[in-house]
C-alpha atoms as an extended CHARMM CRD file, in Angstrom:
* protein
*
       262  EXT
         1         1  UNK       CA              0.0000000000        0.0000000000        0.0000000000  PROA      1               0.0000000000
         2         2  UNK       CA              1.3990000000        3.2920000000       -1.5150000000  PROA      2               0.0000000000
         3         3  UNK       CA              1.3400000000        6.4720000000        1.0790000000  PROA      3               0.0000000000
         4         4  UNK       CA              0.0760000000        9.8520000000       -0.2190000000  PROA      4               0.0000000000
         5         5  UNK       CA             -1.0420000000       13.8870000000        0.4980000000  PROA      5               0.0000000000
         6         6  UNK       CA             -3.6950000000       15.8620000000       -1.3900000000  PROA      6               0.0000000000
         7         7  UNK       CA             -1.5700000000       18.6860000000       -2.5960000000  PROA      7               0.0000000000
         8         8  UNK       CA             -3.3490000000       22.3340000000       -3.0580000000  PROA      8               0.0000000000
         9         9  UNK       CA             -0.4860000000       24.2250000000       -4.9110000000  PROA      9               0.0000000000
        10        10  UNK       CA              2.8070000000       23.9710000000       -6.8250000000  PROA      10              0.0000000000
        11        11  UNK       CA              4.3220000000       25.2830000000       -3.7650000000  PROA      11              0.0000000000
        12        12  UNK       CA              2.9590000000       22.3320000000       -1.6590000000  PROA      12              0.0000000000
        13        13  UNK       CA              3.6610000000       19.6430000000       -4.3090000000  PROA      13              0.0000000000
        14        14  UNK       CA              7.2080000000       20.9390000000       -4.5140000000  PROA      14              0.0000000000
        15        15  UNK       CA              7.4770000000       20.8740000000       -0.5220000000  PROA      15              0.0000000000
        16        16  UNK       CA              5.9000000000       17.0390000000       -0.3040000000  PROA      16              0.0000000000
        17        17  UNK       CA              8.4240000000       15.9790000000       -2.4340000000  PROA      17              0.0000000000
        18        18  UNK       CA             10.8880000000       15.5750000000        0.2630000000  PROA      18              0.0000000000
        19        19  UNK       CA              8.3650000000       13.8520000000        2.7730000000  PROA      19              0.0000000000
        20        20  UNK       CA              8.1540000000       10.8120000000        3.2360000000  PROA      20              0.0000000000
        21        21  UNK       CA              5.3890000000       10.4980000000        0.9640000000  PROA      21              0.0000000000
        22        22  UNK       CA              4.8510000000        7.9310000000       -2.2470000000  PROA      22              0.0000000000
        23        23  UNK       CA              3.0220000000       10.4180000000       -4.5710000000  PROA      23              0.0000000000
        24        24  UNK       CA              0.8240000000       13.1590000000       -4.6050000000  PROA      24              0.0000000000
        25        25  UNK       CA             -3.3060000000       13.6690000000       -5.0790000000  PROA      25              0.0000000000
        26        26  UNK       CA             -3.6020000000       16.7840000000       -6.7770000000  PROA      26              0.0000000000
        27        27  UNK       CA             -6.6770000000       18.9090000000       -5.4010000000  PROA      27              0.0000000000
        28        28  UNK       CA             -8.5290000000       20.0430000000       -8.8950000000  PROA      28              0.0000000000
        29        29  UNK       CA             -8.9650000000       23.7980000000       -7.7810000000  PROA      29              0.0000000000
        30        30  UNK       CA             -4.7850000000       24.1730000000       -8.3390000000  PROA      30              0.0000000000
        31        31  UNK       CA             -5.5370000000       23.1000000000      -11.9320000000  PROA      31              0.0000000000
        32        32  UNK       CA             -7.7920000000       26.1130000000      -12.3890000000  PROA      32              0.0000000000
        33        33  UNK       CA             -5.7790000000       28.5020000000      -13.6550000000  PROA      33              0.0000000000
        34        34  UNK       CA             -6.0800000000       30.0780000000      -17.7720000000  PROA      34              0.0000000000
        35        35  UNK       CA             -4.9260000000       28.3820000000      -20.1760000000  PROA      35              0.0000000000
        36        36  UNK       CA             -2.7110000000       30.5390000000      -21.1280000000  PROA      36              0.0000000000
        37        37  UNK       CA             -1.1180000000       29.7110000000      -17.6470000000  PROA      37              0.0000000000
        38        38  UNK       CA             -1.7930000000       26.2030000000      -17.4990000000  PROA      38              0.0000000000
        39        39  UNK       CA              1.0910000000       25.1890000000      -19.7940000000  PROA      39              0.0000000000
        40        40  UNK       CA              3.5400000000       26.6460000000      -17.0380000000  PROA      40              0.0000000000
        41        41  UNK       CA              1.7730000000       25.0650000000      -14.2610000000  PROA      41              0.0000000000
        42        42  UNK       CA              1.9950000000       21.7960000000      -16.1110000000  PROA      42              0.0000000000
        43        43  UNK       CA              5.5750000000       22.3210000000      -16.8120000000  PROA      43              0.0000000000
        44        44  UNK       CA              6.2890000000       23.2800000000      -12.7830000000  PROA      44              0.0000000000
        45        45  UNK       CA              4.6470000000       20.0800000000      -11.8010000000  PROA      45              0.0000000000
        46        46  UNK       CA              6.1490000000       17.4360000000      -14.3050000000  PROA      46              0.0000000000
        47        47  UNK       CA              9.3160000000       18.6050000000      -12.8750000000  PROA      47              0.0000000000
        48        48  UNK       CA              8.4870000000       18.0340000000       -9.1170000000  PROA      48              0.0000000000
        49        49  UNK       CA              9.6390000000       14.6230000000       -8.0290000000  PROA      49              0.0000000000
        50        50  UNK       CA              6.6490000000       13.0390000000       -6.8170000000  PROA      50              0.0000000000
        51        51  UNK       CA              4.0340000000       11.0560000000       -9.0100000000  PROA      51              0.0000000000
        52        52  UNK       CA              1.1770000000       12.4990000000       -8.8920000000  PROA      52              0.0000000000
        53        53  UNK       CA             -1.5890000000        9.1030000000       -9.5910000000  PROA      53              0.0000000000
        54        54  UNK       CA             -4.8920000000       10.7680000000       -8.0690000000  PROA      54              0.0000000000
        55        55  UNK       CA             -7.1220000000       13.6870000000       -8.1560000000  PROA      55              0.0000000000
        56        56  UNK       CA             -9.6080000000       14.9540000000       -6.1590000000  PROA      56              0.0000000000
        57        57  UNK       CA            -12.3470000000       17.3570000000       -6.2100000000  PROA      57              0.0000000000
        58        58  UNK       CA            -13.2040000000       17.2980000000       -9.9840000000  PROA      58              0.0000000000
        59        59  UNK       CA            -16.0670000000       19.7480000000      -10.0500000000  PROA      59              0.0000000000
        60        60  UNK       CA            -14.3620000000       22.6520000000       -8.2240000000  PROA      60              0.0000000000
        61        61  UNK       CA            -17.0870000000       24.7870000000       -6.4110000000  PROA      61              0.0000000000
        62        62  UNK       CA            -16.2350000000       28.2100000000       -7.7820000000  PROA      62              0.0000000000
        63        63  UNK       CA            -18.3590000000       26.7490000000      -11.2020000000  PROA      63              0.0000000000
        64        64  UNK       CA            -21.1130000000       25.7030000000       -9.0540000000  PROA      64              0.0000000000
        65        65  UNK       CA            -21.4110000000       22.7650000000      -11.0930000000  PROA      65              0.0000000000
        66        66  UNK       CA            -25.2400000000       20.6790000000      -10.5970000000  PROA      66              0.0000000000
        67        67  UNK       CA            -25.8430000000       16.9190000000      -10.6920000000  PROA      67              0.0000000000
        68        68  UNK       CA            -28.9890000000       16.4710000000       -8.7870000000  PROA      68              0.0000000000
        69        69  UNK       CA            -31.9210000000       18.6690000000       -8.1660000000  PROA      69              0.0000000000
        70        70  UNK       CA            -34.1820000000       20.7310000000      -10.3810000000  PROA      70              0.0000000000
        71        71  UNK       CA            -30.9600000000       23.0320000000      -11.2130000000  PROA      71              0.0000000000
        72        72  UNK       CA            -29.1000000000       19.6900000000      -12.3350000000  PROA      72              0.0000000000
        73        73  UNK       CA            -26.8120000000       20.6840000000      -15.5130000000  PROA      73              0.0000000000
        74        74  UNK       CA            -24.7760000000       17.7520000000      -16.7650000000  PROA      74              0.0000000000
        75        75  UNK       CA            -23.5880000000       19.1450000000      -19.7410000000  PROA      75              0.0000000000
        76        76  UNK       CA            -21.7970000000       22.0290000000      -18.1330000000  PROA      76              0.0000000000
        77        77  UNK       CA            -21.1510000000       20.0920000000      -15.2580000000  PROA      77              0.0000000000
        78        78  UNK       CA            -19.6630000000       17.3220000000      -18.0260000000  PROA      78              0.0000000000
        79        79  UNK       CA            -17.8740000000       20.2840000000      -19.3730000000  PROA      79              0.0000000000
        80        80  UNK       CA            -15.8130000000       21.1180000000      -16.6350000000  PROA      80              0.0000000000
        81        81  UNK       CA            -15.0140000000       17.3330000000      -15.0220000000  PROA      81              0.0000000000
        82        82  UNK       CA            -13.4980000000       16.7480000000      -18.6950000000  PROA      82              0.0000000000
        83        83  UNK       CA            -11.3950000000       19.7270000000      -18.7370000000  PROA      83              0.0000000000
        84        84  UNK       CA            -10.3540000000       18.7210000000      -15.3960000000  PROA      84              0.0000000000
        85        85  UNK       CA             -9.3840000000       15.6020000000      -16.0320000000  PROA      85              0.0000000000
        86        86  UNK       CA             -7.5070000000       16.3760000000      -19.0610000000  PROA      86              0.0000000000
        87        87  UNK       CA             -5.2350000000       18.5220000000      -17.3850000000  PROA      87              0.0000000000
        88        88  UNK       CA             -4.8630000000       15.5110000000      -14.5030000000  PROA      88              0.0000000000
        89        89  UNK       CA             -4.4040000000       13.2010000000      -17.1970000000  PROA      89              0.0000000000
        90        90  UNK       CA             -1.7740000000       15.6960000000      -18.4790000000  PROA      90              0.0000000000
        91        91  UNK       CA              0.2570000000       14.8150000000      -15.1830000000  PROA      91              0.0000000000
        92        92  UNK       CA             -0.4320000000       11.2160000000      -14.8720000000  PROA      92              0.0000000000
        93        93  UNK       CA             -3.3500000000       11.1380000000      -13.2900000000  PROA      93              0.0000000000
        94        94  UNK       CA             -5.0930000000        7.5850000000      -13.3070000000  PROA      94              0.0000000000
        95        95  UNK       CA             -8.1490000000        7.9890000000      -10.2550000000  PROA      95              0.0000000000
        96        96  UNK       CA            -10.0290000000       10.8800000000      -10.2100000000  PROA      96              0.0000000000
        97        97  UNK       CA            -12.1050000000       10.9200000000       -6.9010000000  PROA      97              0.0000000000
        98        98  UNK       CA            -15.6890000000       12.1590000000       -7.1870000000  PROA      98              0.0000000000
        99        99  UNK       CA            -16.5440000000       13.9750000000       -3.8400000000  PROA      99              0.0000000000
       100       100  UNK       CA            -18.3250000000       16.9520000000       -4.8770000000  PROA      100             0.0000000000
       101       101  UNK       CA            -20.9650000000       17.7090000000       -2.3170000000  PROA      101             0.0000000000
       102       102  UNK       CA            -22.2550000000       20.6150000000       -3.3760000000  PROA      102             0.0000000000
       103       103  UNK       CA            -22.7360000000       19.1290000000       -6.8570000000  PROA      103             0.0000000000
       104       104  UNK       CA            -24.4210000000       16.1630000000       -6.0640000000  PROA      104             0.0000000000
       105       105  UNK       CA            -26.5670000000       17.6730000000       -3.0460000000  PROA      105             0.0000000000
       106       106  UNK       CA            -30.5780000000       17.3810000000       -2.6890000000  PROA      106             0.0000000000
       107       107  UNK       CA            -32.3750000000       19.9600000000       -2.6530000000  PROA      107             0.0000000000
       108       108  UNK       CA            -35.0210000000       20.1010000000        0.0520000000  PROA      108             0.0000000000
       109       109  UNK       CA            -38.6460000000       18.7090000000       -1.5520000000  PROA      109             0.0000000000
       110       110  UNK       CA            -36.8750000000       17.3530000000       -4.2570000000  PROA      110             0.0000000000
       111       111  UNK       CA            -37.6350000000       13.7060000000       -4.9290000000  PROA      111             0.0000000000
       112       112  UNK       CA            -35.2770000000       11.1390000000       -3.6280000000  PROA      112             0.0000000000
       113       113  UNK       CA            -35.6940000000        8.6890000000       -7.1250000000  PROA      113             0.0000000000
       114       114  UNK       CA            -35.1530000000       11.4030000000       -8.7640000000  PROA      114             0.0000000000
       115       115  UNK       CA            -31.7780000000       12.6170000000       -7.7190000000  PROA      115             0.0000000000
       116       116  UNK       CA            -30.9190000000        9.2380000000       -7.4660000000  PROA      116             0.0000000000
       117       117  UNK       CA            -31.3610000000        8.6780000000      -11.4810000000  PROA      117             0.0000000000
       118       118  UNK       CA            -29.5390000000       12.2130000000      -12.0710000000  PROA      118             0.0000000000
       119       119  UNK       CA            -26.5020000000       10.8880000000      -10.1750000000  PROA      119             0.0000000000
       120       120  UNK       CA            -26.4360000000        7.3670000000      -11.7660000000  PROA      120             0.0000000000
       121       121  UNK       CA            -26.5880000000        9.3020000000      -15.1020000000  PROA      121             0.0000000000
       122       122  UNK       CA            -23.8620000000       11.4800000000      -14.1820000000  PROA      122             0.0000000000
       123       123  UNK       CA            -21.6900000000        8.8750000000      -12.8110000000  PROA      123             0.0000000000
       124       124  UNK       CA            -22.3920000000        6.4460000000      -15.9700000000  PROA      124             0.0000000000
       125       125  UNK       CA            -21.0900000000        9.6090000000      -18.1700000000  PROA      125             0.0000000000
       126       126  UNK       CA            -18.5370000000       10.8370000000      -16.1940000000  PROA      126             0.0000000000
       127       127  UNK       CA            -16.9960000000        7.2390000000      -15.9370000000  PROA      127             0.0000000000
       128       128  UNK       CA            -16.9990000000        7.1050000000      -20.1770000000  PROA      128             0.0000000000
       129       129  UNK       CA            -15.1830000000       10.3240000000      -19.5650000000  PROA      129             0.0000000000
       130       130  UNK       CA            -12.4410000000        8.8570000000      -17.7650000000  PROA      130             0.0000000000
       131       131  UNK       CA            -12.4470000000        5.3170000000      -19.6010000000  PROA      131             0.0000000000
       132       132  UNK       CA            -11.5780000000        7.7500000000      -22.3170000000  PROA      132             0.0000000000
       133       133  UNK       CA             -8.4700000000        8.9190000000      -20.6120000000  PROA      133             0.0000000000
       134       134  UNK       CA             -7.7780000000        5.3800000000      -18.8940000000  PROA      134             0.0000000000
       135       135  UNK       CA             -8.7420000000        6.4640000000      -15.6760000000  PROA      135             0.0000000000
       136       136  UNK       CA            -10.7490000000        5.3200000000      -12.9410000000  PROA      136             0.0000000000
       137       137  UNK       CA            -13.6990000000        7.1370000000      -11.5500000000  PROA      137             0.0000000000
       138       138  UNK       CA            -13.8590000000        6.3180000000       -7.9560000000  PROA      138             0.0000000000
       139       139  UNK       CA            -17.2320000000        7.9880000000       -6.1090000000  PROA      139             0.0000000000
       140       140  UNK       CA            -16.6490000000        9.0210000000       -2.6490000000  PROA      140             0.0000000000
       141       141  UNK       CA            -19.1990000000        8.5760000000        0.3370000000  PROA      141             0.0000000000
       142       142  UNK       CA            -19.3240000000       11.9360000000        2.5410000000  PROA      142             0.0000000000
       143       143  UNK       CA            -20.2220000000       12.8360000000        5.2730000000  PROA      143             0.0000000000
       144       144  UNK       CA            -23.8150000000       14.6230000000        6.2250000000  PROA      144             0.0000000000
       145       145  UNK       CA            -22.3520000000       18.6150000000        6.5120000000  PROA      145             0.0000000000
       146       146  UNK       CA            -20.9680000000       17.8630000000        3.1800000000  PROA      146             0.0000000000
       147       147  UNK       CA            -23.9560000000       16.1570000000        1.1690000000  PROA      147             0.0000000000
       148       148  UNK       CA            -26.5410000000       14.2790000000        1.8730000000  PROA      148             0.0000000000
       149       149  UNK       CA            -26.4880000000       11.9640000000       -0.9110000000  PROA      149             0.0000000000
       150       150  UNK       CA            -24.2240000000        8.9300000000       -0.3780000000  PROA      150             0.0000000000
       151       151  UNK       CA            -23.0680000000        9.0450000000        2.9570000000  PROA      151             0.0000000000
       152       152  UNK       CA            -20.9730000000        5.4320000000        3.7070000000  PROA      152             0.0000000000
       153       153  UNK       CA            -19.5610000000        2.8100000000        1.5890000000  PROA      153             0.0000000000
       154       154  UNK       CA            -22.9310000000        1.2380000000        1.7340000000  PROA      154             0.0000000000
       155       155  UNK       CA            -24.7660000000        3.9370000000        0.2460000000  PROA      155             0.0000000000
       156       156  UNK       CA            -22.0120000000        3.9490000000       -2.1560000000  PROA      156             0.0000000000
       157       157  UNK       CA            -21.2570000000        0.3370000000       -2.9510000000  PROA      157             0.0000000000
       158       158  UNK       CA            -25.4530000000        0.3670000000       -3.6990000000  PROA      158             0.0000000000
       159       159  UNK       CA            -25.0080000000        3.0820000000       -6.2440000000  PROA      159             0.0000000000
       160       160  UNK       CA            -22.2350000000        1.4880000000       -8.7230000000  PROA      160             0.0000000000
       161       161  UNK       CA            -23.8350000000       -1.8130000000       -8.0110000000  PROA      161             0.0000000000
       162       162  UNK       CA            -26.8270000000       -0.5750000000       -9.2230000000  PROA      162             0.0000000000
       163       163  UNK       CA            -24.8470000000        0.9980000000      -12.4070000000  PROA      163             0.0000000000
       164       164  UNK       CA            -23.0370000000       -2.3050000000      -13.4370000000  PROA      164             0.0000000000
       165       165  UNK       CA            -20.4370000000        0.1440000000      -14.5490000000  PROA      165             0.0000000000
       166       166  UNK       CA            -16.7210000000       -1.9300000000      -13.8270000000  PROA      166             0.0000000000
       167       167  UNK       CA            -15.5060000000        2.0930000000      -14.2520000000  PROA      167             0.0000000000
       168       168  UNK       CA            -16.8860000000        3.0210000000      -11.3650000000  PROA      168             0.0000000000
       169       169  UNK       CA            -15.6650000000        2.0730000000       -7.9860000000  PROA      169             0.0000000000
       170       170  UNK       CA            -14.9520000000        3.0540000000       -4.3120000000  PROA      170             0.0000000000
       171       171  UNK       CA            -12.7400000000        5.7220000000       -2.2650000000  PROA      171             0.0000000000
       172       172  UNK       CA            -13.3360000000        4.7630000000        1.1430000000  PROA      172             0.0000000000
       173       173  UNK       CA            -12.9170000000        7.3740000000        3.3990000000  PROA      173             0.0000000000
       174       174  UNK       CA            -11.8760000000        7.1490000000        7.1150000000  PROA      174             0.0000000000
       175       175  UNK       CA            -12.7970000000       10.5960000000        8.0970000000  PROA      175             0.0000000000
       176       176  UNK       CA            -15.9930000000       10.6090000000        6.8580000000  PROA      176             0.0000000000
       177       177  UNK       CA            -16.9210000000        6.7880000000        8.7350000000  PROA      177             0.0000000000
       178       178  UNK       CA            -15.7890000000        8.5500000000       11.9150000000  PROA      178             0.0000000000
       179       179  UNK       CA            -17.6940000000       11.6000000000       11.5830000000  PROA      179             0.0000000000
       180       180  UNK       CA            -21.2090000000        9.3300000000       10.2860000000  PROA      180             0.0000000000
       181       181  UNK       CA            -20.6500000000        7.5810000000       13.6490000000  PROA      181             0.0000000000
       182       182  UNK       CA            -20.3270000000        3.7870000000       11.0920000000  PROA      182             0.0000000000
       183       183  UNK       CA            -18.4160000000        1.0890000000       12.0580000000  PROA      183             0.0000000000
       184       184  UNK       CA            -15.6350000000        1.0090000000        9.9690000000  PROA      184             0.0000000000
       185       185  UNK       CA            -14.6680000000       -2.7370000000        9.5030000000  PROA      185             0.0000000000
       186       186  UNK       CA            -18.4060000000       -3.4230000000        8.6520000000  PROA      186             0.0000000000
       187       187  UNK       CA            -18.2130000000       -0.4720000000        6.0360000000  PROA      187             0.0000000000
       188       188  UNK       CA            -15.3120000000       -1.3110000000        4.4180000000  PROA      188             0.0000000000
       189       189  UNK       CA            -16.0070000000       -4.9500000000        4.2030000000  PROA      189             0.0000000000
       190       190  UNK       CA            -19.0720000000       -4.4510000000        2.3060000000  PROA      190             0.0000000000
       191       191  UNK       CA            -17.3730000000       -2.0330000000       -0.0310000000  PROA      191             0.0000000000
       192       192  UNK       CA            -15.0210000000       -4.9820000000       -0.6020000000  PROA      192             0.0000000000
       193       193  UNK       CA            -13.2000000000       -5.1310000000       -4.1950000000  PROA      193             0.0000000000
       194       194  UNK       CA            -15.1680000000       -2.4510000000       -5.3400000000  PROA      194             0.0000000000
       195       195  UNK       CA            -12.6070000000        0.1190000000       -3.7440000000  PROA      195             0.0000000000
       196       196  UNK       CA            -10.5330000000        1.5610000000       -6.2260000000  PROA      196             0.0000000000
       197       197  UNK       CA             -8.7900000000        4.3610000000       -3.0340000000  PROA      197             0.0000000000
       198       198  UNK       CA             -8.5230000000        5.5780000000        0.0910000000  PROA      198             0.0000000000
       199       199  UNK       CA             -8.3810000000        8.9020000000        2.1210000000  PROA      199             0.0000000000
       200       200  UNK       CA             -8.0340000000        9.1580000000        5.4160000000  PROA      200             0.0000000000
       201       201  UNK       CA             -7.0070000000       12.3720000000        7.6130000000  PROA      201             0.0000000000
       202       202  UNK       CA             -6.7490000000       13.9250000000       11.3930000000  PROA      202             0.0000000000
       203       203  UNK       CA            -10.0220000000       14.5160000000       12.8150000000  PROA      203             0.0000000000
       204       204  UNK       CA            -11.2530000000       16.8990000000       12.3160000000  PROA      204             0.0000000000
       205       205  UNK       CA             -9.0310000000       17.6990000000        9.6480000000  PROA      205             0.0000000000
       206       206  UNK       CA             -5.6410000000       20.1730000000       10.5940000000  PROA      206             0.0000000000
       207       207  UNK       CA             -6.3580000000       18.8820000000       14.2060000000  PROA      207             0.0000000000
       208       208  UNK       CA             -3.2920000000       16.9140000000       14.0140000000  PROA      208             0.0000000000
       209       209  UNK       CA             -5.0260000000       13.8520000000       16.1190000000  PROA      209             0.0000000000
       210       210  UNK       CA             -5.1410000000       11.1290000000       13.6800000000  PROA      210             0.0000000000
       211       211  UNK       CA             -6.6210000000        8.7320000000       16.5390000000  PROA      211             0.0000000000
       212       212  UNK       CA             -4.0060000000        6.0060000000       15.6250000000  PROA      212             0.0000000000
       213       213  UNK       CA             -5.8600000000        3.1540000000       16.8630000000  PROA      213             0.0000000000
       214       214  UNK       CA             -8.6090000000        3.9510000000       14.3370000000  PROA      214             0.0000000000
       215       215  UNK       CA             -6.5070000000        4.3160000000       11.7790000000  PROA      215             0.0000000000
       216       216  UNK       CA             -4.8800000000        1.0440000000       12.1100000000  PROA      216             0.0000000000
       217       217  UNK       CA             -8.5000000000       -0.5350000000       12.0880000000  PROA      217             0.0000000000
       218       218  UNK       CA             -9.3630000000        1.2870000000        8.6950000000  PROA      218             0.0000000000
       219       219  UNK       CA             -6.2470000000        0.0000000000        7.3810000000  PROA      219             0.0000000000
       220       220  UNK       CA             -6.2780000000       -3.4420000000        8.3550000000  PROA      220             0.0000000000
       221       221  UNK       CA             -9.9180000000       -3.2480000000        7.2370000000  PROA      221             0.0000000000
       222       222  UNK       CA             -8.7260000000       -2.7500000000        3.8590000000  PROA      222             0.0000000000
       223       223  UNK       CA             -5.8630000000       -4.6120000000        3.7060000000  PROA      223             0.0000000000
       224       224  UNK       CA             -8.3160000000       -7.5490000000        4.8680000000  PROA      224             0.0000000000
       225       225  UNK       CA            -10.9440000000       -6.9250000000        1.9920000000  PROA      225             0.0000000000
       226       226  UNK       CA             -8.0330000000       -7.0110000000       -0.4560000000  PROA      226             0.0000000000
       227       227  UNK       CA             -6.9900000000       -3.5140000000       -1.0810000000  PROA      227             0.0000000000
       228       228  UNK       CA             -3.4880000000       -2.6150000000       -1.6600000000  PROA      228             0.0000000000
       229       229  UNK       CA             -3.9020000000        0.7010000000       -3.3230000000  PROA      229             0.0000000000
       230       230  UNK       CA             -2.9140000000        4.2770000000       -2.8040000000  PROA      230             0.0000000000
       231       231  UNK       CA             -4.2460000000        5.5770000000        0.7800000000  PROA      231             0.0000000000
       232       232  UNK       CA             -3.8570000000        9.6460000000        0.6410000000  PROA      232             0.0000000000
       233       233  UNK       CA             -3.7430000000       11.2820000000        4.1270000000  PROA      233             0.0000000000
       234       234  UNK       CA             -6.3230000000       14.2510000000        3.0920000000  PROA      234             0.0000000000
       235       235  UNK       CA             -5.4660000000       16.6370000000        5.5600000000  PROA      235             0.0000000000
       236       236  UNK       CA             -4.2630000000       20.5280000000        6.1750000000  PROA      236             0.0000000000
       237       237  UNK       CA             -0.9680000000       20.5760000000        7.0110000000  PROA      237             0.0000000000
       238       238  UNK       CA             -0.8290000000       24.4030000000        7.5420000000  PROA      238             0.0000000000
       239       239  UNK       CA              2.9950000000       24.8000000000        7.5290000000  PROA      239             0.0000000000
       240       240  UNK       CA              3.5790000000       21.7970000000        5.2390000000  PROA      240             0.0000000000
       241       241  UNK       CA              6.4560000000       20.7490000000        7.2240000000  PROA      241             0.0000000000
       242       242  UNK       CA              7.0150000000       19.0030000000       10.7560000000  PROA      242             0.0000000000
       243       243  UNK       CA              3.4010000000       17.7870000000       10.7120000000  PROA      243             0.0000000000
       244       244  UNK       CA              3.2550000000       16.4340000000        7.6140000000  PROA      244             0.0000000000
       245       245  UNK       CA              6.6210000000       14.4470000000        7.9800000000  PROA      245             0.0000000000
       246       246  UNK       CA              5.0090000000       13.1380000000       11.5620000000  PROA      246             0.0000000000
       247       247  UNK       CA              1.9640000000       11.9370000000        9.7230000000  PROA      247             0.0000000000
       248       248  UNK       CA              3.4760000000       10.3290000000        7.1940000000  PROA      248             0.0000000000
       249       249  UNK       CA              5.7880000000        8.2590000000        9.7370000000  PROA      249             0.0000000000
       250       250  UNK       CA              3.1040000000        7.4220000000       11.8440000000  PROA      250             0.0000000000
       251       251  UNK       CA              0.7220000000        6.1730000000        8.4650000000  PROA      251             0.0000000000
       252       252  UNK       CA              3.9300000000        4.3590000000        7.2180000000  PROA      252             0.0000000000
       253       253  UNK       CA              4.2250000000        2.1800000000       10.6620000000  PROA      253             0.0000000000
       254       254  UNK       CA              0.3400000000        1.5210000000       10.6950000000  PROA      254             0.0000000000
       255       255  UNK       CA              0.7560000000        0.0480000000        6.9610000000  PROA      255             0.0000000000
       256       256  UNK       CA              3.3960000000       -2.1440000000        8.0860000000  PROA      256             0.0000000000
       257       257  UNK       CA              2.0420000000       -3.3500000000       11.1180000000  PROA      257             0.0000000000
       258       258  UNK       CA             -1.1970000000       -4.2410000000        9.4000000000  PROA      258             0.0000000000
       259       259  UNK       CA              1.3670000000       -5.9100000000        6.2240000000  PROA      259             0.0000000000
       260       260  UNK       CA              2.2330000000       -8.0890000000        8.8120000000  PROA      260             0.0000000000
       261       261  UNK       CA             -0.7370000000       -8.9860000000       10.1980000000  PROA      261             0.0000000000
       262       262  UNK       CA             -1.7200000000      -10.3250000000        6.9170000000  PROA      262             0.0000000000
């Protein structure tokens, strides 16, 4: 299992290439930038050393982007998440993370069936998207003060099986099991080998308690249902430095204890 940090900046990608990280997950709001910019941005990055294999956040907010509801727009909203993942796809992105909340939230009144069929749609076309680009599309459950459409690996694992879409599969989530109050070996058992990633993080996020003993559990919880992917510690390290090179020691010993345990 591969170690990695959401990145939010050249700056930061060029810092977390001297932690003790394995790559990078590249939040999509750095990519926003004109195109007449883009091709130095591109440039800075290829010459950071550190992969960077996953992206998050593919329907920044500033576009205020709709999935669901009676606002829903999935051409625009298709319009952006494939501009976006070119420019990932420019820098090696392979798994582009759907979280999205605001996108894919429910308006109050508005029928549950419904905005379930708008977000299958959208998933079934976003996935051709990345298929396109040989990427994976892997929907994120989040927690309620984020969405309230998919909240756990259940909800999720419900949605693609629903699809019967192999592109689409699972980022489970430790932060947002812990803040839904789920168990998280049940969860991530029944998300099984339909998880494609991970994130995990301090909680709450930029607390710097990371609650070790749960994250050994989510990790052995995955290693268990057969996962040996990329696990991204999604947090705000807000000098980039001491903290960051703590986590990622502490997540490297809680992989290898749980490799062991195997």
């Amino acid at each position: 299992m591969e170690l990695g940090c959401v990145v939010r900046s050249a700056e930061e990608a060029e810092y977390a290439a001297g932690l003790p990280f394995d790559y990078g997950e590249l939040k999509g709001d750095m990519l926003c930038v004109p195109p007449d910019d883009l091709a130095a941005l591109t440039a800075r990055l290829h010459s950071v050393r550190l992969p960077f294999k996953a992206m998050t956040s593919p329907l920044p907010r500033r576009y205020g982007c709709r999935v669901v509801g009676p606002e829903a727009d999935h051409t625009g909203a298709l319009k952006v998440f494939r501009d976006m993942c070119d420019r990932g796809a420019a820098l090696g992105v392979r798994t582009v993370v759907l979280g999205s909340g605001q996108a894919r939230h429910v308006p109050p009144g508005f029928p549950a069936q419904d905005a379930d069929r708008q977000f299958r749609d959208f998933l079934l076309a976003a996935s051709d998207v990345c298929a396109e680009r040989d990427m994976t599309l892997a929907l994120e459950h989040l927690n309620r003060t984020e969405t309230n459409l998919v909240n756990s690996c259940t909800e999720a694992r419900a949605v693609i099986d629903a699809l019967e879409a192999p592109g689409v599969r699972i980022t489970a989530d430790c932060f947002h099991l812990i803040s839904e109050g789920l168990d998280i070996r049940t969860e991530v058992a029944v998300a099984g080998g339909s998880i494609a990633h991970a994130h995990t993080s301090a909680v709450p996020r930029g607390s710097g308690d990371f609650r070790e003993e749960t994250q050994r559990e989510f990790v052995s919880a995955l290693r268990a249902a057969g996962y040996d992917g990329g696990l991204t510690v999604e947090d705000e390290f807000r000098d980039f430095g001491r903290e960051a090179e703590e986590a990622a020691i502490l997540f490297h010993r809680v992989i290898e204890e749980a490799n062991v345990l195997l």
